[in-house]
């Protein structure tokens, strides 16, 4: 969707649909010249997410959609949801374009509201239509009227919302169209689009030279070669801080020889959601230009069973020399992350390391689909991510990694094993404990997005079974606060 910005004072142009925002207990304020039946104004209460569609009697708009923001100063998450409701409704009634008139609803913090409006509108209009013979109508253009501060926010929201949509597009793309090599093409495309972003891609030969035995063991069972994508963003000014993001880019997880049951196995195309989020972040960095150096590593591979695949009991060795007993070939995410994290520590040496991964089914049990589980070795970092979660509506909840979780991941034949003992439980914490072995002393957070990457239903701006693009807006908020 394309958003255009119009000043609050600009005259309304002819439009199929005019969207206006209302507050509970306050009569809706329509732009000058627009009239609707009195009854529509009277029966619209302005409660949170309430909608009222009416034909216009006079003025440049054919129809008017009123949306309620609820009582008092609206929360940004409510604004996002309302904007998404509006664009979805516009699509449903077949409007190709619409005008959003913000009136004087936003006083303070107009920039934040503008950003939330544009984010909600961008995210609410996302659809993957590539494979449909007949695509449903979606709103193509939205003009937003507002004051300068609000419109500056709109421009940012268009970027962050657009980056979320890119991540979702990569997520929702079926695994035969989003192979490791396709992740590489996307990374190259993003780097081509910005002078501040460069990309290097390690292929299997390069990874063999670097002795990335854990990552390479996962791709051995697949006919698709694995890659380690390394994006880097350098600001114009010398940055004070260097952040490294690592995203699990498993384009399909069959489980390997420890094969998964066939029910819902199709969902394992989403096992690259961490990598998709990293790519989404980089697309937005090019436009937001924060004063922070950011690196993004995406280990990308398939996990398939065949004669070359990892066998339960195999021992593989990561690039830092750690040997790992692969007791379950379905715990493959931690194997590819082990090499990526060790590589980040040894070659990038960031001030902060954050990984995102659809790592464990256990986090879905613990936190469901609306929250991301956060673990690591640095309370302040986790606190900052929780705060960014609150600011963006991408909720983050801390989970522990304790000594006994770490002890449980020690191996018998190798230094580590890739699953815990059967009675331990706490699968997300033991997964995090495994990863903790590869980050050294670097302040590190592990975001388990196995629940939040798809299947969320609470937020109007993303949909049900499909990917959520989680992590993109969260990390952009975090990164911008470090600049
Ligand atoms: N990609 C899965 C995790 C997953 C499962 C994400 C279900 C979303 C929904 C991961 O590679 C995996 O299979 N993890 C195993 C780990 C276990 C073998 C220790 C799991 O969670 O069952
Ligand atoms: Mn797995
Ligand atoms: Zn997996």
Short mmCIF file of C-alpha atoms and ligand atoms in Angstrom, two decimals:
data_model
loop_
_atom_site.label_atom_id
_atom_site.label_comp_id
_atom_site.label_asym_id
_atom_site.label_seq_id
_atom_site.Cartn_x
_atom_site.Cartn_y
_atom_site.Cartn_z
CA UNK A 1 0.00 0.00 0.00
CA UNK A 2 1.12 3.51 -0.75
CA UNK A 3 0.61 6.29 1.79
CA UNK A 4 0.58 9.95 0.83
CA UNK A 5 0.81 12.77 3.36
CA UNK A 6 -1.49 15.78 3.22
CA UNK A 7 -1.45 18.80 5.50
CA UNK A 8 -4.27 19.11 7.99
CA UNK A 9 -5.44 22.26 6.25
CA UNK A 10 -5.42 20.82 2.72
CA UNK A 11 -8.79 20.52 1.04
CA UNK A 12 -10.19 17.00 0.79
CA UNK A 13 -10.07 15.55 -2.67
CA UNK A 14 -12.78 13.32 -4.10
CA UNK A 15 -12.59 9.91 -2.47
CA UNK A 16 -14.48 6.64 -2.33
CA UNK A 17 -13.97 6.42 1.41
CA UNK A 18 -13.21 8.96 4.08
CA UNK A 19 -11.99 7.52 7.38
CA UNK A 20 -12.38 9.61 10.53
CA UNK A 21 -11.30 8.81 14.07
CA UNK A 22 -13.62 9.31 17.00
CA UNK A 23 -13.35 9.27 20.76
CA UNK A 24 -15.77 7.86 23.23
CA UNK A 25 -18.23 10.46 24.48
CA UNK A 26 -17.12 13.11 21.98
CA UNK A 27 -19.19 13.90 18.91
CA UNK A 28 -17.25 13.06 15.74
CA UNK A 29 -15.70 16.08 14.12
CA UNK A 30 -16.06 15.85 10.33
CA UNK A 31 -13.95 17.89 7.91
CA UNK A 32 -15.64 21.02 6.61
CA UNK A 33 -18.12 20.33 3.83
CA UNK A 34 -18.61 16.65 4.64
CA UNK A 35 -22.09 15.75 5.81
CA UNK A 36 -23.54 12.41 6.82
CA UNK A 37 -26.99 11.44 8.13
CA UNK A 38 -27.39 12.76 11.67
CA UNK A 39 -28.44 9.30 12.87
CA UNK A 40 -25.00 7.90 11.96
CA UNK A 41 -23.30 10.46 14.19
CA UNK A 42 -25.78 9.87 16.98
CA UNK A 43 -25.47 6.09 17.01
CA UNK A 44 -21.67 6.03 16.86
CA UNK A 45 -20.30 5.80 20.41
CA UNK A 46 -16.58 6.04 19.70
CA UNK A 47 -15.72 3.06 21.90
CA UNK A 48 -12.43 1.25 21.26
CA UNK A 49 -12.37 -0.37 17.78
CA UNK A 50 -16.05 0.49 17.14
CA UNK A 51 -16.83 1.09 13.46
CA UNK A 52 -19.69 2.81 11.66
CA UNK A 53 -19.86 2.98 7.87
CA UNK A 54 -22.28 5.44 6.32
CA UNK A 55 -23.00 7.04 2.95
CA UNK A 56 -22.17 10.73 2.82
CA UNK A 57 -24.92 13.23 2.00
CA UNK A 58 -22.60 16.00 0.92
CA UNK A 59 -18.93 16.67 0.26
CA UNK A 60 -16.12 15.02 -1.72
CA UNK A 61 -16.39 11.56 -0.07
CA UNK A 62 -18.80 8.88 -1.25
CA UNK A 63 -18.80 7.10 2.09
CA UNK A 64 -17.54 7.78 5.57
CA UNK A 65 -16.10 5.25 8.00
CA UNK A 66 -15.93 6.28 11.64
CA UNK A 67 -13.59 4.38 13.98
CA UNK A 68 -13.58 4.60 17.75
CA UNK A 69 -10.37 5.10 19.72
CA UNK A 70 -12.07 4.79 23.11
CA UNK A 71 -11.79 7.12 26.10
CA UNK A 72 -9.09 9.73 26.65
CA UNK A 73 -5.62 9.69 25.12
CA UNK A 74 -5.54 6.50 23.01
CA UNK A 75 -2.76 3.96 23.44
CA UNK A 76 -0.58 3.50 20.38
CA UNK A 77 -1.55 -0.14 20.13
CA UNK A 78 -5.21 0.90 19.86
CA UNK A 79 -4.26 3.37 17.11
CA UNK A 80 -2.42 0.62 15.19
CA UNK A 81 -5.39 -1.71 15.47
CA UNK A 82 -7.88 0.95 14.41
CA UNK A 83 -5.84 1.89 11.35
CA UNK A 84 -5.72 -1.78 10.37
CA UNK A 85 -9.47 -2.16 10.86
CA UNK A 86 -9.99 0.83 8.58
CA UNK A 87 -7.86 -0.41 5.69
CA UNK A 88 -9.32 -3.90 5.94
CA UNK A 89 -12.83 -2.51 5.84
CA UNK A 90 -11.87 -0.32 2.89
CA UNK A 91 -10.62 -3.39 1.04
CA UNK A 92 -13.78 -5.32 1.88
CA UNK A 93 -16.08 -2.68 0.42
CA UNK A 94 -13.94 -2.57 -2.70
CA UNK A 95 -12.42 0.88 -2.23
CA UNK A 96 -9.19 1.23 -4.20
CA UNK A 97 -8.14 4.33 -2.29
CA UNK A 98 -9.16 6.16 0.86
CA UNK A 99 -8.50 9.33 2.82
CA UNK A 100 -7.77 9.30 6.54
CA UNK A 101 -8.55 12.60 8.23
CA UNK A 102 -7.06 12.82 11.69
CA UNK A 103 -8.68 16.12 12.65
CA UNK A 104 -7.60 17.33 16.05
CA UNK A 105 -7.76 13.98 17.78
CA UNK A 106 -4.02 13.94 18.41
CA UNK A 107 -2.62 16.65 20.54
CA UNK A 108 0.47 15.52 22.40
CA UNK A 109 2.85 12.95 20.96
CA UNK A 110 1.52 13.42 17.45
CA UNK A 111 4.62 11.79 15.94
CA UNK A 112 4.00 8.54 17.79
CA UNK A 113 0.37 8.56 16.72
CA UNK A 114 1.30 9.19 13.11
CA UNK A 115 3.75 6.30 13.20
CA UNK A 116 1.18 3.98 14.78
CA UNK A 117 -1.46 4.97 12.21
CA UNK A 118 0.83 4.29 9.29
CA UNK A 119 2.14 1.05 10.81
CA UNK A 120 -1.38 -0.22 11.37
CA UNK A 121 -2.44 0.77 7.87
CA UNK A 122 0.60 -0.81 6.22
CA UNK A 123 0.39 -4.01 8.25
CA UNK A 124 -3.38 -4.26 7.92
CA UNK A 125 -3.20 -4.14 4.14
CA UNK A 126 -0.63 -6.95 3.81
CA UNK A 127 -1.60 -9.96 1.76
CA UNK A 128 0.36 -12.62 -0.10
CA UNK A 129 -1.38 -12.82 -3.46
CA UNK A 130 1.44 -14.17 -5.65
CA UNK A 131 -0.11 -17.59 -6.07
CA UNK A 132 -3.76 -16.62 -6.44
CA UNK A 133 -5.39 -16.49 -9.85
CA UNK A 134 -7.81 -13.86 -8.55
CA UNK A 135 -6.52 -11.66 -5.76
CA UNK A 136 -8.99 -10.05 -3.34
CA UNK A 137 -9.21 -6.23 -3.39
CA UNK A 138 -6.89 -4.50 -0.98
CA UNK A 139 -6.63 -0.83 -0.38
CA UNK A 140 -3.93 0.45 -2.73
CA UNK A 141 -3.57 4.07 -1.65
CA UNK A 142 -4.23 5.94 1.57
CA UNK A 143 -3.91 9.71 1.96
CA UNK A 144 -3.39 10.80 5.55
CA UNK A 145 -4.23 14.39 6.54
CA UNK A 146 -2.47 15.70 9.62
CA UNK A 147 -0.10 18.32 11.04
CA UNK A 148 3.64 18.27 10.38
CA UNK A 149 4.56 16.32 13.52
CA UNK A 150 1.98 13.67 12.83
CA UNK A 151 3.06 13.33 9.20
CA UNK A 152 6.72 12.91 10.21
CA UNK A 153 5.52 9.95 12.26
CA UNK A 154 3.53 8.66 9.30
CA UNK A 155 6.73 8.56 7.22
CA UNK A 156 8.46 6.49 9.88
CA UNK A 157 5.48 4.19 10.28
CA UNK A 158 5.41 3.57 6.56
CA UNK A 159 9.01 2.36 6.82
CA UNK A 160 8.61 0.21 9.94
CA UNK A 161 5.22 -1.15 8.84
CA UNK A 162 6.61 -1.87 5.37
CA UNK A 163 9.55 -3.74 6.90
CA UNK A 164 7.13 -5.83 8.94
CA UNK A 165 5.28 -6.69 5.71
CA UNK A 166 8.52 -7.73 4.01
CA UNK A 167 9.27 -10.15 6.87
CA UNK A 168 5.75 -11.55 6.64
CA UNK A 169 6.02 -11.98 2.91
CA UNK A 170 9.20 -14.02 3.31
CA UNK A 171 7.57 -16.02 6.11
CA UNK A 172 4.36 -16.81 4.24
CA UNK A 173 6.16 -17.72 1.05
CA UNK A 174 6.03 -21.53 0.77
CA UNK A 175 9.28 -23.39 1.40
CA UNK A 176 9.69 -24.39 -2.26
CA UNK A 177 9.77 -20.68 -3.11
CA UNK A 178 11.74 -19.53 -0.08
CA UNK A 179 14.80 -21.74 -0.04
CA UNK A 180 18.13 -20.80 1.56
CA UNK A 181 19.23 -19.44 -1.83
CA UNK A 182 16.11 -17.25 -1.93
CA UNK A 183 16.94 -15.83 1.50
CA UNK A 184 20.34 -14.98 0.04
CA UNK A 185 18.75 -13.20 -2.95
CA UNK A 186 16.57 -11.15 -0.61
CA UNK A 187 19.61 -10.13 1.45
CA UNK A 188 21.48 -9.13 -1.71
CA UNK A 189 18.49 -7.12 -2.93
CA UNK A 190 18.34 -5.22 0.38
CA UNK A 191 22.07 -4.48 0.27
CA UNK A 192 21.85 -3.27 -3.34
CA UNK A 193 19.21 -0.75 -2.28
CA UNK A 194 21.44 1.12 0.19
CA UNK A 195 24.97 2.51 0.19
CA UNK A 196 25.08 2.04 3.97
CA UNK A 197 24.43 -1.72 3.78
CA UNK A 198 26.82 -4.40 2.58
CA UNK A 199 26.37 -8.14 2.41
CA UNK A 200 28.73 -11.08 2.38
CA UNK A 201 27.47 -14.61 1.94
CA UNK A 202 29.42 -17.61 3.15
CA UNK A 203 28.67 -20.70 1.08
CA UNK A 204 29.28 -24.29 2.18
CA UNK A 205 32.86 -24.20 0.93
CA UNK A 206 33.63 -21.10 2.99
CA UNK A 207 31.85 -22.53 6.00
CA UNK A 208 33.84 -25.76 5.67
CA UNK A 209 37.04 -23.70 5.75
CA UNK A 210 35.77 -22.00 8.90
CA UNK A 211 34.96 -25.43 10.37
CA UNK A 212 31.26 -24.70 10.95
CA UNK A 213 30.50 -28.35 11.50
CA UNK A 214 27.28 -27.82 13.43
CA UNK A 215 25.59 -25.66 10.80
CA UNK A 216 26.86 -27.82 7.93
CA UNK A 217 25.62 -31.00 9.58
CA UNK A 218 22.04 -29.71 9.35
CA UNK A 219 22.13 -28.99 5.63
CA UNK A 220 23.85 -32.29 4.78
CA UNK A 221 20.47 -34.05 4.58
CA UNK A 222 19.08 -31.54 2.12
CA UNK A 223 19.71 -31.07 -1.58
CA UNK A 224 19.61 -27.30 -0.97
CA UNK A 225 22.97 -25.85 0.09
CA UNK A 226 23.17 -23.79 3.29
CA UNK A 227 24.50 -20.25 3.58
CA UNK A 228 25.53 -17.86 6.30
CA UNK A 229 24.33 -14.40 5.32
CA UNK A 230 26.13 -11.43 6.89
CA UNK A 231 24.54 -8.01 6.41
CA UNK A 232 26.13 -4.93 7.87
CA UNK A 233 24.82 -1.42 8.23
CA UNK A 234 27.26 1.40 8.96
CA UNK A 235 25.94 4.89 9.77
CA UNK A 236 27.49 8.00 8.21
CA UNK A 237 28.85 9.16 11.60
CA UNK A 238 31.12 6.83 13.53
CA UNK A 239 28.82 4.76 15.72
CA UNK A 240 29.29 4.41 19.46
CA UNK A 241 27.67 0.99 19.56
CA UNK A 242 27.76 -2.19 17.53
CA UNK A 243 24.73 -4.48 17.65
CA UNK A 244 24.63 -7.92 16.09
CA UNK A 245 21.35 -9.65 15.29
CA UNK A 246 21.26 -13.34 14.50
CA UNK A 247 18.11 -14.87 12.96
CA UNK A 248 17.36 -18.55 12.52
CA UNK A 249 16.74 -19.04 8.80
CA UNK A 250 15.61 -22.68 8.62
CA UNK A 251 13.50 -22.55 5.45
CA UNK A 252 11.90 -25.91 6.18
CA UNK A 253 12.16 -28.07 9.29
CA UNK A 254 10.99 -31.62 8.68
CA UNK A 255 12.80 -32.67 11.87
CA UNK A 256 15.34 -34.68 9.85
CA UNK A 257 15.78 -38.34 10.85
CA UNK A 258 13.94 -37.50 14.11
CA UNK A 259 11.10 -36.65 11.76
CA UNK A 260 8.12 -34.57 12.86
CA UNK A 261 4.53 -35.86 12.70
CA UNK A 262 2.84 -34.88 9.44
CA UNK A 263 0.04 -32.87 11.07
CA UNK A 264 1.01 -29.20 10.89
CA UNK A 265 4.39 -30.01 9.38
CA UNK A 266 3.52 -27.43 6.70
CA UNK A 267 3.91 -24.76 9.39
CA UNK A 268 7.62 -25.50 9.44
CA UNK A 269 8.08 -23.21 6.44
CA UNK A 270 7.93 -20.58 9.22
CA UNK A 271 11.13 -21.85 10.77
CA UNK A 272 12.98 -19.03 8.98
CA UNK A 273 11.01 -16.34 10.80
CA UNK A 274 14.02 -15.12 12.81
CA UNK A 275 15.98 -14.67 9.58
CA UNK A 276 13.01 -12.92 7.96
CA UNK A 277 12.90 -10.47 10.87
CA UNK A 278 16.59 -9.68 10.47
CA UNK A 279 16.10 -8.98 6.75
CA UNK A 280 13.08 -6.80 7.55
CA UNK A 281 15.14 -4.81 10.06
CA UNK A 282 17.84 -4.16 7.46
CA UNK A 283 15.36 -2.96 4.86
CA UNK A 284 14.17 -0.35 7.39
CA UNK A 285 17.69 0.60 8.59
CA UNK A 286 18.46 1.79 5.08
CA UNK A 287 15.67 4.35 5.42
CA UNK A 288 15.76 5.20 9.14
CA UNK A 289 19.55 5.64 9.22
CA UNK A 290 20.11 5.33 12.99
CA UNK A 291 23.56 6.17 14.45
CA UNK A 292 24.32 2.58 15.41
CA UNK A 293 26.40 -0.04 13.62
CA UNK A 294 24.22 -3.09 13.03
CA UNK A 295 25.23 -6.53 11.83
CA UNK A 296 22.78 -9.23 10.85
CA UNK A 297 23.70 -12.89 10.57
CA UNK A 298 21.25 -15.34 9.05
CA UNK A 299 22.29 -18.98 9.02
CA UNK A 300 19.95 -20.49 6.44
CA UNK A 301 19.36 -24.15 5.68
CA UNK A 302 16.73 -26.84 5.30
CA UNK A 303 16.47 -29.72 7.79
CA UNK A 304 15.63 -32.86 5.80
CA UNK A 305 16.12 -36.60 6.24
CA UNK A 306 18.23 -38.54 3.76
CA UNK A 307 21.27 -40.83 3.65
CA UNK A 308 23.63 -37.96 4.38
CA UNK A 309 21.54 -36.45 7.17
CA UNK A 310 22.53 -36.17 10.82
CA UNK A 311 21.73 -39.38 12.73
CA UNK A 312 20.75 -39.36 16.39
CA UNK A 313 23.97 -39.83 18.36
CA UNK A 314 26.24 -38.20 15.78
CA UNK A 315 28.84 -35.81 17.13
CA UNK A 316 29.50 -32.59 15.24
CA UNK A 317 31.92 -29.75 16.03
CA UNK A 318 31.13 -26.05 15.86
CA UNK A 319 33.62 -23.46 14.57
CA UNK A 320 34.80 -22.58 18.09
CA UNK A 321 35.78 -26.22 18.71
CA UNK A 322 32.78 -27.18 20.86
CA UNK A 323 31.66 -30.73 20.13
CA UNK A 324 27.95 -31.51 20.21
CA UNK A 325 26.07 -34.79 20.47
CA UNK A 326 23.09 -34.59 18.15
CA UNK A 327 20.69 -36.72 20.18
CA UNK A 328 17.67 -35.37 18.31
CA UNK A 329 18.02 -34.12 14.75
CA UNK A 330 14.92 -31.96 15.25
CA UNK A 331 16.83 -29.73 17.68
CA UNK A 332 18.59 -28.27 14.64
CA UNK A 333 18.00 -24.56 15.22
CA UNK A 334 20.50 -24.49 18.04
CA UNK A 335 23.05 -26.24 15.82
CA UNK A 336 22.94 -23.60 13.10
CA UNK A 337 22.79 -20.82 15.70
CA UNK A 338 25.80 -22.25 17.54
CA UNK A 339 28.07 -21.58 14.57
CA UNK A 340 26.45 -18.22 13.80
CA UNK A 341 26.76 -16.99 17.41
CA UNK A 342 30.35 -18.23 17.72
CA UNK A 343 31.18 -16.55 14.42
CA UNK A 344 29.62 -13.29 15.64
CA UNK A 345 31.59 -13.41 18.86
CA UNK A 346 34.89 -14.16 17.17
CA UNK A 347 34.72 -12.00 14.04
CA UNK A 348 32.15 -9.22 14.63
CA UNK A 349 32.80 -8.71 18.36
CA UNK A 350 29.59 -6.72 18.96
CA UNK A 351 28.67 -4.79 22.11
CA UNK A 352 25.31 -6.53 22.10
CA UNK A 353 24.20 -9.82 20.58
CA UNK A 354 20.52 -10.63 20.05
CA UNK A 355 19.26 -13.79 18.42
CA UNK A 356 15.73 -14.50 17.25
CA UNK A 357 14.65 -18.04 16.60
CA UNK A 358 11.60 -20.25 16.32
CA UNK A 359 13.53 -22.51 18.64
CA UNK A 360 11.13 -24.50 20.79
CA UNK A 361 7.56 -25.77 20.76
CA UNK A 362 7.81 -25.37 24.55
CA UNK A 363 7.60 -21.59 24.32
CA UNK A 364 4.19 -21.90 22.66
CA UNK A 365 3.02 -23.88 25.68
CA UNK A 366 4.53 -21.39 28.13
CA UNK A 367 3.56 -18.08 26.51
CA UNK A 368 1.18 -18.78 23.63
CA UNK A 369 1.14 -16.82 20.38
CA UNK A 370 0.99 -13.25 21.64
CA UNK A 371 4.35 -13.16 23.44
CA UNK A 372 8.01 -13.73 22.69
CA UNK A 373 10.13 -15.47 25.32
CA UNK A 374 13.33 -13.61 26.23
CA UNK A 375 16.40 -15.13 27.89
CA UNK A 376 20.05 -14.26 28.11
CA UNK A 377 22.93 -13.16 30.30
CA UNK A 378 22.15 -9.46 30.74
CA UNK A 379 19.17 -8.19 32.73
CA UNK A 380 19.42 -4.63 31.41
CA UNK A 381 19.31 -5.84 27.81
CA UNK A 382 16.29 -8.02 28.49
CA UNK A 383 14.63 -5.10 30.29
CA UNK A 384 15.23 -2.89 27.26
CA UNK A 385 13.69 -5.50 24.97
CA UNK A 386 10.67 -5.83 27.25
CA UNK A 387 10.29 -2.02 27.09
CA UNK A 388 10.53 -2.09 23.28
CA UNK A 389 7.89 -4.81 23.33
CA UNK A 390 5.56 -2.50 25.22
CA UNK A 391 6.27 0.38 22.87
CA UNK A 392 5.62 -1.65 19.72
CA UNK A 393 2.84 -4.01 20.81
CA UNK A 394 5.20 -6.98 20.23
CA UNK A 395 5.09 -8.33 23.76
CA UNK A 396 8.24 -9.83 25.27
CA UNK A 397 8.31 -11.89 28.47
CA UNK A 398 11.45 -12.96 30.38
CA UNK A 399 12.22 -16.63 30.98
CA UNK A 400 15.14 -17.96 33.05
CA UNK A 401 18.39 -19.65 32.10
CA UNK A 402 19.79 -21.11 35.33
CA UNK A 403 22.88 -23.18 36.16
CA UNK A 404 20.94 -26.44 36.25
CA UNK A 405 19.56 -25.76 32.76
CA UNK A 406 23.13 -25.34 31.56
CA UNK A 407 24.35 -28.44 33.42
CA UNK A 408 21.61 -30.45 31.77
CA UNK A 409 22.99 -29.65 28.31
CA UNK A 410 26.45 -31.15 29.00
CA UNK A 411 27.19 -34.16 26.80
CA UNK A 412 28.67 -37.57 27.54
CA UNK A 413 30.60 -38.20 24.33
CA UNK A 414 30.69 -34.55 23.26
CA UNK A 415 31.08 -31.29 25.21
CA UNK A 416 27.37 -30.57 24.82
CA UNK A 417 24.27 -32.43 23.77
CA UNK A 418 21.51 -30.80 21.76
CA UNK A 419 18.56 -31.91 23.95
CA UNK A 420 18.10 -32.06 27.70
CA UNK A 421 17.30 -35.19 29.70
CA UNK A 422 13.68 -36.35 29.37
CA UNK A 423 12.53 -35.35 32.84
CA UNK A 424 13.83 -31.78 32.88
CA UNK A 425 11.06 -29.95 31.05
CA UNK A 426 11.61 -26.20 30.60
CA UNK A 427 12.44 -26.81 26.94
CA UNK A 428 12.80 -23.10 26.13
CA UNK A 429 15.23 -22.50 28.98
CA UNK A 430 17.37 -25.54 28.14
CA UNK A 431 17.40 -24.41 24.50
CA UNK A 432 18.61 -21.01 25.66
CA UNK A 433 21.12 -22.67 27.99
CA UNK A 434 22.60 -24.55 25.03
CA UNK A 435 23.04 -21.31 23.08
CA UNK A 436 24.65 -19.56 26.06
CA UNK A 437 27.76 -21.66 25.46
CA UNK A 438 28.54 -19.81 22.24
CA UNK A 439 28.27 -16.14 23.21
CA UNK A 440 31.14 -15.80 25.70
CA UNK A 441 30.89 -12.64 27.83
CA UNK A 442 29.03 -10.56 25.27
CA UNK A 443 25.75 -9.12 26.59
CA UNK A 444 23.29 -11.41 24.85
CA UNK A 445 19.57 -11.98 24.56
CA UNK A 446 17.82 -14.92 22.96
CA UNK A 447 14.28 -14.29 21.72
CA UNK A 448 12.30 -17.49 21.26
CA UNK A 449 9.65 -16.48 18.70
CA UNK A 450 8.25 -19.97 18.04
CA UNK A 451 4.88 -18.82 19.43
CA UNK A 452 4.82 -15.21 18.28
CA UNK A 453 6.04 -15.69 14.69
CA UNK A 454 2.69 -16.92 13.45
CA UNK A 455 -0.75 -17.86 14.73
CA UNK A 456 -1.37 -14.65 16.74
CA UNK A 457 -5.01 -13.57 16.70
CA UNK A 458 -5.30 -10.60 19.07
CA UNK A 459 -3.96 -7.88 16.81
CA UNK A 460 -6.08 -6.56 13.93
CA UNK A 461 -3.01 -5.65 11.92
CA UNK A 462 -1.83 -9.20 11.45
CA UNK A 463 -3.78 -12.28 10.76
CA UNK A 464 -4.47 -15.66 12.32
CA UNK A 465 -2.57 -18.53 10.80
CA UNK A 466 -0.22 -16.31 8.81
CA UNK A 467 3.18 -14.91 9.74
CA UNK A 468 3.37 -11.88 12.04
CA UNK A 469 6.75 -10.39 11.14
CA UNK A 470 7.47 -10.31 14.85
CA UNK A 471 10.82 -8.86 15.81
CA UNK A 472 11.11 -6.26 13.07
CA UNK A 473 9.42 -3.34 14.81
CA UNK A 474 10.62 -4.57 18.20
CA UNK A 475 14.29 -4.52 17.20
CA UNK A 476 14.02 -1.28 15.24
CA UNK A 477 12.63 0.38 18.36
CA UNK A 478 15.48 -1.09 20.43
CA UNK A 479 18.15 -0.10 17.89
CA UNK A 480 16.89 3.46 17.52
CA UNK A 481 16.99 3.92 21.28
CA UNK A 482 20.71 2.96 21.26
CA UNK A 483 21.73 5.66 18.76
N1 LIG B 1 11.43 -25.35 14.72
C1 LIG B 1 11.22 -26.17 15.84
C2 LIG B 1 10.49 -25.46 16.97
C3 LIG B 1 9.01 -25.25 16.79
C4 LIG B 1 8.11 -26.24 17.06
C5 LIG B 1 8.54 -24.02 16.40
C6 LIG B 1 6.75 -26.02 16.94
C7 LIG B 1 7.20 -23.79 16.30
C8 LIG B 1 6.30 -24.79 16.56
C9 LIG B 1 12.54 -26.64 16.39
O1 LIG B 1 13.53 -26.87 15.46
C10 LIG B 1 12.28 -27.93 17.08
O2 LIG B 1 11.91 -28.85 16.42
N2 LIG B 1 12.46 -27.94 18.40
C11 LIG B 1 12.20 -29.11 19.16
C12 LIG B 1 13.33 -29.22 20.16
C13 LIG B 1 13.35 -30.53 20.90
C14 LIG B 1 13.65 -31.66 19.97
C15 LIG B 1 14.39 -30.42 22.00
C16 LIG B 1 10.85 -28.96 19.87
O3 LIG B 1 10.53 -27.87 20.32
O4 LIG B 1 10.14 -29.95 19.92
MN1 LIG B 2 13.39 -28.79 14.63
ZN1 LIG B 3 13.42 -25.82 13.73
#
